[in-house]
Short mmCIF file of C-alpha atoms in Angstrom, two decimals:
data_model
loop_
_atom_site.label_atom_id
_atom_site.label_comp_id
_atom_site.label_asym_id
_atom_site.label_seq_id
_atom_site.Cartn_x
_atom_site.Cartn_y
_atom_site.Cartn_z
CA GLN K 346 0.27 0.00 0.58
CA VAL K 347 1.27 4.00 -0.94
CA GLN K 348 1.15 6.69 0.91
CA LEU K 349 0.93 10.49 -0.14
CA VAL K 350 1.29 13.55 1.19
CA GLU K 351 1.00 16.69 -0.95
CA SER K 352 2.36 19.74 -0.27
CA GLY K 353 2.79 23.29 -2.16
CA GLY K 354 -0.53 24.88 -1.96
CA GLY K 355 -0.37 28.62 -0.53
CA LEU K 356 -2.29 31.59 -1.82
CA VAL K 357 -0.60 33.95 -4.60
CA GLN K 358 -1.90 36.10 -6.86
CA ALA K 359 -3.49 35.43 -10.58
CA GLY K 360 -1.12 35.16 -12.66
CA ASP K 361 0.95 33.71 -10.11
CA SER K 362 3.00 30.02 -10.62
CA LEU K 363 3.76 27.04 -8.22
CA ARG K 364 4.00 23.64 -7.69
CA LEU K 365 2.41 21.16 -5.67
CA SER K 366 4.47 18.05 -5.44
CA CYS K 367 3.14 15.06 -4.12
CA ALA K 368 5.51 11.75 -2.14
CA ALA K 369 5.07 8.70 -2.15
CA SER K 370 6.39 6.37 0.70
CA GLY K 371 5.13 2.19 0.77
CA ARG K 372 5.65 2.15 -2.79
CA THR K 373 7.76 3.19 -5.51
CA LEU K 374 5.67 5.45 -8.13
CA SER K 375 7.06 3.42 -10.76
CA GLY K 376 3.93 0.68 -9.97
CA TYR K 377 1.52 3.33 -10.11
CA ALA K 378 -0.23 5.67 -12.92
CA MET K 379 -0.42 8.79 -11.06
CA GLY K 380 -3.79 11.87 -11.04
CA TRP K 381 -3.79 15.11 -9.43
CA PHE K 382 -7.67 16.40 -8.78
CA ARG K 383 -9.35 19.29 -6.95
CA GLN K 384 -12.04 19.56 -5.48
CA ALA K 385 -13.75 23.81 -5.66
CA PRO K 386 -16.27 24.00 -2.20
CA GLU K 387 -18.67 22.90 -2.84
CA LYS K 388 -18.45 21.20 -6.18
CA GLU K 389 -17.39 17.64 -7.02
CA ARG K 390 -14.36 16.71 -7.01
CA GLU K 391 -12.57 17.21 -10.63
CA PHE K 392 -10.01 15.93 -12.44
CA VAL K 393 -6.94 18.01 -13.62
CA ALA K 394 -4.11 16.07 -14.92
CA ALA K 395 -2.92 12.29 -14.98
CA ILE K 396 0.74 10.21 -15.70
CA THR K 397 1.05 6.95 -16.43
CA ARG K 398 2.72 3.57 -15.27
CA SER K 399 5.07 4.45 -17.57
CA GLY K 400 5.60 7.65 -17.20
CA TYR K 401 4.97 8.23 -21.08
CA SER K 402 1.90 9.94 -21.57
CA THR K 403 0.31 12.67 -19.46
CA SER K 404 -3.49 13.38 -19.84
CA TYR K 405 -5.64 17.21 -18.75
CA ALA K 406 -8.79 18.64 -18.47
CA ASP K 407 -9.69 21.37 -20.93
CA SER K 408 -9.61 23.46 -18.07
CA VAL K 409 -6.06 23.33 -17.27
CA LYS K 410 -4.11 22.62 -20.74
CA GLY K 411 -1.69 24.43 -21.73
CA ARG K 412 -1.07 25.63 -17.85
CA PHE K 413 -0.02 23.25 -16.44
CA SER K 414 2.69 20.56 -16.06
CA ILE K 415 2.32 17.15 -14.25
CA SER K 416 5.88 14.76 -14.78
CA GLU K 417 6.73 12.67 -11.24
CA ASP K 418 10.59 11.86 -10.70
CA ASN K 419 11.30 8.25 -9.45
CA ALA K 420 14.15 9.01 -7.74
CA LYS K 421 12.25 11.26 -5.17
CA ASN K 422 8.69 9.37 -6.15
CA THR K 423 7.56 12.12 -6.31
CA VAL K 424 4.94 13.50 -8.48
CA PHE K 425 4.77 17.17 -9.30
CA LEU K 426 1.77 19.33 -10.69
CA GLN K 427 3.17 22.72 -12.27
CA MET K 428 1.07 25.15 -12.05
CA ASN K 429 1.35 28.79 -14.07
CA SER K 430 -0.87 31.68 -15.16
CA LEU K 431 -2.75 30.86 -12.27
CA LYS K 432 -6.53 31.91 -11.87
CA PRO K 433 -9.30 33.29 -8.87
CA GLU K 434 -11.02 29.66 -10.98
CA ASP K 435 -8.48 27.36 -9.72
CA THR K 436 -8.96 27.80 -6.37
CA ALA K 437 -9.53 24.58 -5.21
CA VAL K 438 -8.43 22.35 -2.62
CA TYR K 439 -5.80 19.76 -5.04
CA TYR K 440 -5.32 16.35 -4.67
CA CYS K 441 -2.94 13.63 -5.76
CA ALA K 442 -4.24 9.96 -5.99
CA ALA K 443 -2.54 6.65 -7.25
CA SER K 444 -3.81 4.01 -9.38
CA SER K 445 -2.85 0.38 -9.05
CA THR K 446 -2.93 -0.27 -12.13
CA THR K 447 -1.51 -3.02 -13.93
CA TYR K 448 -1.41 -0.92 -17.40
CA ARG K 449 1.21 0.62 -18.28
CA TYR K 450 0.36 2.58 -20.81
CA THR K 451 -3.24 4.15 -20.20
CA VAL K 452 -3.95 7.48 -18.53
CA TYR K 453 -7.17 7.13 -16.04
CA ARG K 454 -9.19 10.34 -15.48
CA GLY K 455 -11.51 8.87 -13.49
CA ARG K 456 -11.67 9.55 -9.70
CA ASP K 457 -12.95 5.71 -9.28
CA ASP K 458 -9.52 4.56 -11.01
CA TYR K 459 -7.48 5.31 -8.05
CA ASP K 460 -7.34 3.50 -5.75
CA TYR K 461 -5.28 6.38 -2.42
CA TRP K 462 -5.32 9.51 -2.18
CA GLY K 463 -3.75 11.63 -0.23
CA GLN K 464 -5.06 14.49 2.39
CA GLY K 465 -4.78 17.42 -0.28
CA THR K 466 -3.23 21.24 -0.67
CA GLN K 467 -5.01 24.38 0.00
CA VAL K 468 -4.53 26.52 -3.18
CA THR K 469 -5.83 30.47 -3.89
CA VAL K 470 -6.11 32.37 -6.29
CA SER K 471 -6.95 35.69 -5.29
CA SER K 472 -8.06 37.84 -8.59
#
């Protein structure tokens, strides 16, 4: 079983950048497909970005495409979400998730595809 801990959230102004980190323990991330989701107040948790278990492919929600980038550092057992050109509508709690899939080249965008979740980190973007 893998444990996930997010960090890097905070309060920023519109147009600023943040890099979120998701540190894994218990298992190596190379055995998981990874994803980032977010949940704004009174809204459902939504997909943001994902990377395949192989690390070769990524996928993004249309709302963040071109601004956010997901990456992983297997040596550090950490997944990152680089967020640029932040907007007030990006304000949410951001969650890291891991899927114990056996498929190395499939990207997962659904909440039900993921088995493990972090506790979340708050990102607030002021206008």
